[in-house]
Coordinates of C-alpha atoms in Angstrom, one line a residue:
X497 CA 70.9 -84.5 4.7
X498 CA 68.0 -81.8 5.3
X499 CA 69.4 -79.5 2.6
X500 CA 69.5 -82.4 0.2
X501 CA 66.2 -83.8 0.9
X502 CA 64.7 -80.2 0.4
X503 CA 66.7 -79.6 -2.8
X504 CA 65.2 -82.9 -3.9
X505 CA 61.7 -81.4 -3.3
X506 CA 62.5 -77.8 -5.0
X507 CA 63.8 -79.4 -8.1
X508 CA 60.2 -81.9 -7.7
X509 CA 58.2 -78.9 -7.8
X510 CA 59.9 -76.9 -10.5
X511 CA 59.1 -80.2 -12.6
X512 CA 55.5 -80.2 -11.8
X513 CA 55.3 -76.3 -12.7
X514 CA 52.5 -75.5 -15.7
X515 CA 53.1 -72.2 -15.6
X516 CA 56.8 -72.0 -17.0
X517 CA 58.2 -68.4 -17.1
X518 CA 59.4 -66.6 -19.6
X519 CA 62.3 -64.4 -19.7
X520 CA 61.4 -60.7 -20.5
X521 CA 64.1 -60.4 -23.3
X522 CA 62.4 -62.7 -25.0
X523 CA 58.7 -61.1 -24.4
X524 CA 57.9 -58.6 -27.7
X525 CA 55.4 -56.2 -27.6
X526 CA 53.2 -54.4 -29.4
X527 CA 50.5 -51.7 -30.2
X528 CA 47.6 -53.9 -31.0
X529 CA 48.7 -56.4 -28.3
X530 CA 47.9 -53.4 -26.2
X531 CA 44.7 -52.4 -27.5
X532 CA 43.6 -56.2 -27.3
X533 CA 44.6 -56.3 -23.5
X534 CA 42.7 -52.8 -23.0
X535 CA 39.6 -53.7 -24.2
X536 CA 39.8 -57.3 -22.9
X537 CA 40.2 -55.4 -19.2
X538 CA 37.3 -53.4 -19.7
X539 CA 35.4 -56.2 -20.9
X540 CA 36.2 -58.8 -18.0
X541 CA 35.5 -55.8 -15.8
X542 CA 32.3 -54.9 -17.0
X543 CA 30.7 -59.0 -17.3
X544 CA 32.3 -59.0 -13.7
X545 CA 29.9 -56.1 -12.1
X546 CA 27.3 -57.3 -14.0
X547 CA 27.7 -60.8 -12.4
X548 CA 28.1 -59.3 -8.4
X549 CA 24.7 -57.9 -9.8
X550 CA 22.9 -61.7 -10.8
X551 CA 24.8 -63.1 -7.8
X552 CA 23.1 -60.4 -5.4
X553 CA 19.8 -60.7 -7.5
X554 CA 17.1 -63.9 -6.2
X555 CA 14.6 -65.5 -7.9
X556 CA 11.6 -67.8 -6.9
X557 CA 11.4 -71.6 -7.2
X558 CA 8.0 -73.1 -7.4
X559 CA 7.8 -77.1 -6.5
X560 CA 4.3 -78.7 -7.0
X561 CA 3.5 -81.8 -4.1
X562 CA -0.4 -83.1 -3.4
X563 CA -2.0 -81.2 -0.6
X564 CA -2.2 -83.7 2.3
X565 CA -4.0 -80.9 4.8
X566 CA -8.0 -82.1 4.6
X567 CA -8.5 -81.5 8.1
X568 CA -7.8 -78.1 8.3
X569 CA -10.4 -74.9 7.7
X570 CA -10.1 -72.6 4.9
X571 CA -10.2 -69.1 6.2
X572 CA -12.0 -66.6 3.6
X573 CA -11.6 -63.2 3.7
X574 CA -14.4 -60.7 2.5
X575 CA -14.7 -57.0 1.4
X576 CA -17.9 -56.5 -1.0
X577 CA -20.1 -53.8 -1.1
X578 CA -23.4 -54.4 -3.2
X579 CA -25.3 -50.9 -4.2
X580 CA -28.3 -52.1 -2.2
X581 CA -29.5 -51.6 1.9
X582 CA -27.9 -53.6 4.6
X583 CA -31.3 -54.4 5.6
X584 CA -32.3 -55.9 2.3
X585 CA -29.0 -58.0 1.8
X586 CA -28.0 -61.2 3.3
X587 CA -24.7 -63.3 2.9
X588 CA -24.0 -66.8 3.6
X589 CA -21.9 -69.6 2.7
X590 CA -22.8 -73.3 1.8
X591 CA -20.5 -75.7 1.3
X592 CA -20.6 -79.1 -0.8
X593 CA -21.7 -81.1 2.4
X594 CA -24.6 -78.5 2.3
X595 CA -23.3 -76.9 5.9
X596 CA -24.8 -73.8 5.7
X597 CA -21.6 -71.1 7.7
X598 CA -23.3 -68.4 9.0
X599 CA -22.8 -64.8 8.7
X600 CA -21.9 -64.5 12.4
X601 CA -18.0 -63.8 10.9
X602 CA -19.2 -61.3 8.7
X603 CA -19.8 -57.4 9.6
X604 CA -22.8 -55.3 7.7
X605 CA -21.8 -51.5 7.3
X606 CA -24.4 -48.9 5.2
X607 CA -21.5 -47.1 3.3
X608 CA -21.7 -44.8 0.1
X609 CA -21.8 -46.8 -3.0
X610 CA -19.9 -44.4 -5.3
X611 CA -15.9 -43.9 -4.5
X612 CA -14.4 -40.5 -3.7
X613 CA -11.3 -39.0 -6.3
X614 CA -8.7 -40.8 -4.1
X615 CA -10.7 -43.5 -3.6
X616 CA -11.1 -43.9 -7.8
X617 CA -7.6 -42.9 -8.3
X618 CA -6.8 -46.3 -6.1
X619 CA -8.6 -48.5 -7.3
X620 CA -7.7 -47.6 -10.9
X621 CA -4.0 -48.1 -10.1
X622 CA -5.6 -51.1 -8.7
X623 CA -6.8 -52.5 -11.6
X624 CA -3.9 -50.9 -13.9
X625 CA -2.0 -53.6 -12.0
X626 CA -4.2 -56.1 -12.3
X627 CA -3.5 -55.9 -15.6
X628 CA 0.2 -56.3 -15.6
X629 CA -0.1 -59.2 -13.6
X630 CA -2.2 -61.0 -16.5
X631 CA -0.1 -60.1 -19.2
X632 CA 3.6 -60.7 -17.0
X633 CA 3.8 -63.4 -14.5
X634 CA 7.2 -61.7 -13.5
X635 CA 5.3 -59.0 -11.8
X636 CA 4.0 -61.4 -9.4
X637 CA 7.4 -62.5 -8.0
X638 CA 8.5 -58.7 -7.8
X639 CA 4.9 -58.6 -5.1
X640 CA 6.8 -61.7 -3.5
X641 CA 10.0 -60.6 -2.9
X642 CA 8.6 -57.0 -1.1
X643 CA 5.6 -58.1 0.6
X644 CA 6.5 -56.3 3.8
X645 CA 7.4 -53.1 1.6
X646 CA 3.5 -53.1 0.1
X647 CA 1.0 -51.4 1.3
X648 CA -2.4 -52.7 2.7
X649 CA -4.3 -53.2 -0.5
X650 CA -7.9 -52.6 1.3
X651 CA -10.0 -49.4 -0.5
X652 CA -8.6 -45.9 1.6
X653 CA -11.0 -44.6 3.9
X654 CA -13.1 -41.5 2.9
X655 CA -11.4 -38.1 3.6
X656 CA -14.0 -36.3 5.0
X657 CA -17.8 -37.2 5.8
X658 CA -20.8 -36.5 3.0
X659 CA -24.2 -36.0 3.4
X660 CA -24.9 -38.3 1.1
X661 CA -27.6 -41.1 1.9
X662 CA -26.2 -44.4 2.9
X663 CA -27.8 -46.8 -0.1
X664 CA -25.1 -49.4 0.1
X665 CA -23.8 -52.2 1.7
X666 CA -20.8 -53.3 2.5
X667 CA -20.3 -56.8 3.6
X668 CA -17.0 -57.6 5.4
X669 CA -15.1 -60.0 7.9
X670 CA -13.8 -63.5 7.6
X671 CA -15.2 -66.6 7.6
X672 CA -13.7 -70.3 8.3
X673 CA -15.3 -73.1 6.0
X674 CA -14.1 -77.0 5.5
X675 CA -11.6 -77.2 2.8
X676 CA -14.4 -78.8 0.1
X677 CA -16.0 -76.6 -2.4
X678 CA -18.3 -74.5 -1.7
X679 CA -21.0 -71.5 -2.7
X680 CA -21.0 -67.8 -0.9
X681 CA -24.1 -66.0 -1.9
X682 CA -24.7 -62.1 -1.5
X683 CA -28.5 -61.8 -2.8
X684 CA -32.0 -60.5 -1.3
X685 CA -33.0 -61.3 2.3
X686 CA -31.1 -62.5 5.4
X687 CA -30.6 -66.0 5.1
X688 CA -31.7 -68.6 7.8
X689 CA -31.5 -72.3 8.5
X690 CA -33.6 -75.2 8.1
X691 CA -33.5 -78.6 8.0
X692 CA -34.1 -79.1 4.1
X693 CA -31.1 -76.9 3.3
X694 CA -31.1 -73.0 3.3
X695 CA -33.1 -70.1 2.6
X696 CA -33.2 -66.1 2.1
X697 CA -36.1 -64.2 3.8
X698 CA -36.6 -61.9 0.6
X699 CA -40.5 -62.1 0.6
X700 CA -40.9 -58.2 2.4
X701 CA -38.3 -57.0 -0.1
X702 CA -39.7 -54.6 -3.1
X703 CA -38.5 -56.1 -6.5
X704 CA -37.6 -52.4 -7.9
X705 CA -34.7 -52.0 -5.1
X706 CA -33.1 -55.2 -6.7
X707 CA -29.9 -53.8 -7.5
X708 CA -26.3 -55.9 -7.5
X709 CA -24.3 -53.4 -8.7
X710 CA -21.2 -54.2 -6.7
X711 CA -17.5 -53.3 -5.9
X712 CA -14.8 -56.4 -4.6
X713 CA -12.5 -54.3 -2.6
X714 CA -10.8 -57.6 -1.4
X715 CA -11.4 -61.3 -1.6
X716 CA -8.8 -63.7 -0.6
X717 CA -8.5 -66.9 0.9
X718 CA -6.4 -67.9 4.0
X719 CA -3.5 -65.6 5.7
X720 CA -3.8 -62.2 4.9
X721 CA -0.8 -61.0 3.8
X722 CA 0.1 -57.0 2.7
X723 CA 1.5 -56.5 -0.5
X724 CA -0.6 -59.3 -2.0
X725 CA -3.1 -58.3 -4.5
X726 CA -5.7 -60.7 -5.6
X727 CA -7.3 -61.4 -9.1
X728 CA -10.1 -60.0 -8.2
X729 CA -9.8 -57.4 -5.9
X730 CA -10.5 -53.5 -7.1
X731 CA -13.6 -55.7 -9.5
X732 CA -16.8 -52.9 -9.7
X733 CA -19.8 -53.9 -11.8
X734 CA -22.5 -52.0 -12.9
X735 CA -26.1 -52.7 -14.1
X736 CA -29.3 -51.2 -14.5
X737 CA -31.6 -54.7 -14.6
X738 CA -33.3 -55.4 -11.2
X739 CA -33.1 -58.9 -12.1
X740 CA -29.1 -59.4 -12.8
X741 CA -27.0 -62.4 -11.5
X742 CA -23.0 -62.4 -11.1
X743 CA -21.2 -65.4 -11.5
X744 CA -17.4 -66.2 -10.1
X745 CA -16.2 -69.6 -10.6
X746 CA -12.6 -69.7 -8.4
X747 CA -10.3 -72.3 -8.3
X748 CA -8.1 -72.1 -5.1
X749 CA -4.6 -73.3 -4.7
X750 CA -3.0 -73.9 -1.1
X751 CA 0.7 -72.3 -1.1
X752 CA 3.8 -71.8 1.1
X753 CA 5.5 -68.8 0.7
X754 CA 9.1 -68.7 2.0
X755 CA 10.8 -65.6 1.7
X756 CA 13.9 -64.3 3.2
X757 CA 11.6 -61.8 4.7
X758 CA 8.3 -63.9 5.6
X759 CA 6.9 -67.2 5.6
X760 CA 3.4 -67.9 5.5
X761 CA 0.6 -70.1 3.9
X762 CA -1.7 -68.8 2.0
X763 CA -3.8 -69.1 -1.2
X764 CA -3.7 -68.1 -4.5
X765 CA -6.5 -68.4 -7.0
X766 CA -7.9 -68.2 -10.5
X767 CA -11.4 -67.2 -11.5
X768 CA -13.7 -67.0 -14.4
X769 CA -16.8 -64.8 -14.7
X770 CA -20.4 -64.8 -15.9
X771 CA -23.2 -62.5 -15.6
X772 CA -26.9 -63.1 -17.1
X773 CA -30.4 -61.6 -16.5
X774 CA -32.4 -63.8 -14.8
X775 CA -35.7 -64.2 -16.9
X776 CA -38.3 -67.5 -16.6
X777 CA -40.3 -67.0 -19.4
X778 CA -36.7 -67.0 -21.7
X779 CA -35.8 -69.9 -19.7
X780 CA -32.7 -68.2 -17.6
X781 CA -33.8 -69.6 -13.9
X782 CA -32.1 -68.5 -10.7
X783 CA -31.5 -65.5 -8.1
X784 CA -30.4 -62.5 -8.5
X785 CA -27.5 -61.7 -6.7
X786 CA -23.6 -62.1 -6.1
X787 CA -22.8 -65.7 -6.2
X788 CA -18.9 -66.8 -5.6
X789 CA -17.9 -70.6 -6.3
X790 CA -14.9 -71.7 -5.3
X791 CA -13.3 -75.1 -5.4
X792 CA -10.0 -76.5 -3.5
X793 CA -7.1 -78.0 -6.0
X794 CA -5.7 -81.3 -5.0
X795 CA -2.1 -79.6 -5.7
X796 CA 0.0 -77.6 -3.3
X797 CA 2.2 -75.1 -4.6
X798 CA 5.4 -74.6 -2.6
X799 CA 7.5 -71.2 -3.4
X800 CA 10.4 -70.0 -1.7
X801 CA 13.3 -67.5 -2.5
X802 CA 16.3 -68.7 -3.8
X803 CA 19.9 -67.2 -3.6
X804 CA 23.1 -68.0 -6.2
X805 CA 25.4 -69.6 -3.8
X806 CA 29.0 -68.2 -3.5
X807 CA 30.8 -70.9 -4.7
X808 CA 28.7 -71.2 -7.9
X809 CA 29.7 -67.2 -8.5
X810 CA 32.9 -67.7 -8.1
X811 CA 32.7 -70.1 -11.1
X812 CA 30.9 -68.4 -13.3
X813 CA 33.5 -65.3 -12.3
X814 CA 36.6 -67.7 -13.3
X815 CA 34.7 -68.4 -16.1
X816 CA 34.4 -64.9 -17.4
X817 CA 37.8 -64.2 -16.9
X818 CA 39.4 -67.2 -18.4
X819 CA 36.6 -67.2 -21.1
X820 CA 37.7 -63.6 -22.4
X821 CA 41.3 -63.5 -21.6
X822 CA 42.0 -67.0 -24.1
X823 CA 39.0 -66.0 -27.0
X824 CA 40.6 -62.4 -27.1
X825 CA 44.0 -64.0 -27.2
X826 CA 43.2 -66.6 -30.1
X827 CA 40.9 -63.2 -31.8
X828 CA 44.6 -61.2 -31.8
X829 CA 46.7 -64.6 -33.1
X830 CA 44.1 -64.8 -35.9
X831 CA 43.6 -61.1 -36.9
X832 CA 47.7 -61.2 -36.7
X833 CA 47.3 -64.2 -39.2
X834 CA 45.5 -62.9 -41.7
X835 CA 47.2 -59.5 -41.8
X836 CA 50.3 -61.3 -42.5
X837 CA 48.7 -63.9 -45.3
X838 CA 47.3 -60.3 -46.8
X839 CA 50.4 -58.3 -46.6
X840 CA 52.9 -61.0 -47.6
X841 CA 50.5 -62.0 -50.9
X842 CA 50.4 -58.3 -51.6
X843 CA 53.9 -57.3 -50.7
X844 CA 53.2 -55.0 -48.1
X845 CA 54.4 -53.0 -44.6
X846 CA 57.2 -55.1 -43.3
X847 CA 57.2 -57.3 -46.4
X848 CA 57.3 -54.7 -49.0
X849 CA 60.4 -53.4 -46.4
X850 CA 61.9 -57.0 -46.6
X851 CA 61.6 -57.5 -50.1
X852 CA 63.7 -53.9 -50.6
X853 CA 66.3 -54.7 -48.3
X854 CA 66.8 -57.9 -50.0
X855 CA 66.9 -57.0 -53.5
X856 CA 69.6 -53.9 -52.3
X857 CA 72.0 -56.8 -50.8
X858 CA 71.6 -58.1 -54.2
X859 CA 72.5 -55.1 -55.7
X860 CA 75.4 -54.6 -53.0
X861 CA 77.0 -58.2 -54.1
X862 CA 76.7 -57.6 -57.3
X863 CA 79.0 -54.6 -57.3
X864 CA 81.3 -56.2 -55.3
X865 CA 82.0 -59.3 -56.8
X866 CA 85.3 -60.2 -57.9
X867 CA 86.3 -60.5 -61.9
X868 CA 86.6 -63.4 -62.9
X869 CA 90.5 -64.5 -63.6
X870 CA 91.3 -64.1 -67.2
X871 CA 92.4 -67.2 -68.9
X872 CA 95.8 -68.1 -69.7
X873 CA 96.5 -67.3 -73.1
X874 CA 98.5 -70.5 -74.9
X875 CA 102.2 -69.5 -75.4
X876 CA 103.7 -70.0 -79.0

């Protein structure tokens, strides 16, 4: 009863088989069959590798949700050196609910205003990149995916020590503001607190050592992060007017960065310059100085790392395989077609063979056909 039950089953199965075999004496062969199947291998081979290589490969997603964090602080980090003496510059910042932050975060060093050979050669491959990053967004998600790999981008320390005099500044630290717009100045005079708003002690200052040229070695907002280079870090300006003001109008995005190697939240940023000579009698009004306004987006930018998952490769691999084994197969039944419209029209190869063989069995039956019997001739 087993051995009939499981009979029943085989002969079920061999029923429901869609992929019949075929006998190999009734399998022909043949040279461009071969070729076909040659180059169809190498070509399944080669899309394959090149797949394992997109499947291995990662990419960033970017989702875009409203920033519900307004109770948090907005940490700012600062690296500016202004070509003037520590004792004649003053930095603050004042937000848009005129709380004035105090430069108790922030560190005054007298440095050397002009860079040394490795210091140049850095910050020109600073700004070298820079410029990639403006003209290829791509680059950016290269700095994402080997954060930990980058170096520090902060300017190298001097090799060796110079005798030259210390006639700049250079104003550094971090500072924690509320998360509203805001204003940080770098101008004359140490600034101080009052109750009608804020103001810069800049009346014991000479007006001929009024000079803002300045270097932004870095300038980011919250977590600091290595490998991350900043629109406007590596920035120098130069002037000769005593009376010059510098304008940077920044528009700061929160963002969560989710790596497989890191996950922080930080902030990236956009900026637009301006620069003018401040002079009353032409009707251009203001301080000379640095000033640096920056203003919180409502949006929060989410990006994380994402992988091809295995099942989706396998796919796309079944894909490529089937893809190019049918198309090569209906390329060689085609080709094979229109050889044989062309030779049979023209009479050639195996036709012109055929046609030969045919018209010598004509011949052949020809000769060998038997005479016709002669009539019977009428008896008198």
């Amino acid at each position: 009863m087993r051995r009939l039950s499981r009979r029943k089953a085989l002969t079920l199965v061999r029923e429901l088989d869609a992929f019949p075999k075929v006998s190999e004496s009734h399998v022909e062969t043949s040279a461009s069959g071969g070729t076909v199947s040659l180059i169809a291998f190498g070509a399944m081979a080669l899309l394959a590798v090149l797949e394992f290589f997109v499947y291995r490969d990662t990419w960033m997603k970017y989702e875009y949700e409203v920033d519900k964090d307004y109770s948090s602080k907005l940490r700012i980090n600062i690296d500016i050196t202004a070509a003037m003496k520590c004792q004649h510059v003053g930095a603050d910042i004042l937000d848009l609910a005129e709380t004035m932050i105090t430069s108790n975060g922030l560190q005054y060093e007298p440095v050397i205003f002009d860079l040394t050979p490795q210091q140049r050669m850095w910050q020109r491959t600073l700004l070298l990149i820079q410029n990639r990053l403006r003209e290829e967004h791509a680059l950016q998600e290269v700095l994402y995916k080997s954060l930990l790999k980058g170096g520090p981008t902060a300017l190298p320390p001097r090799e060796y020590a110079s005798i030259e005099p210390l006639n700049a500044c250079r104003v550094h630290g971090h500072v924690y503001v509320n998360k509203v717009a805001g204003n940080l100045h770098v101008t004359v005079g140490k600034p101080i607190h009052h109750p009608q708003g804020h103001a810069h002690i800049a009346a014991f200052v000479s007006h001929d050592t009024y000079n803002f040229s300045h270097r932004i070695d870095h300038l980011s907002f919250g977590e600091e992060i290595p490998g991350i280079i900043n629109p406007l870090d590596g920035t120098e300006k130069i002037t000769n007017n005593h009376n010059q003001m510098f304008q940077y109008f920044i528009t700061v995005v929160p963002t969560r960065l989710n790596t497989y190697k890191i996950s922080a939240d930080t902030h990236q940023y956009s900026v637009t310059e301006r620069e003018r000579v401040i002079n009353h009698a032409a009707g251009s009004h203001g301080v000379s100085g640095i000033f640096i306004k920056y203003d919180t987006s409502s949006l929060m930018v989410t990006v994380s790392e994402q992988h091809m998952p295995l099942w989706q490769f396998l796919v796309r691999l079944c894909g490529i395989i089937g893809g190019i084994f049918s198309t090569t197969g209906m390329l060689h039944g085609l080709v094979g077609l229109f050889f044989d419209v062309i030779c049979c029209r023209l009479k050639l190869g195996v036709y012109r063979r055929e046609e030969v063989q045919l018209h010598n069995e004509m011949n052949n039956l020809n000769n060998h056909q038997t005479p016709l019997l002669a009539e019977a001739v009428p008896q008198e």
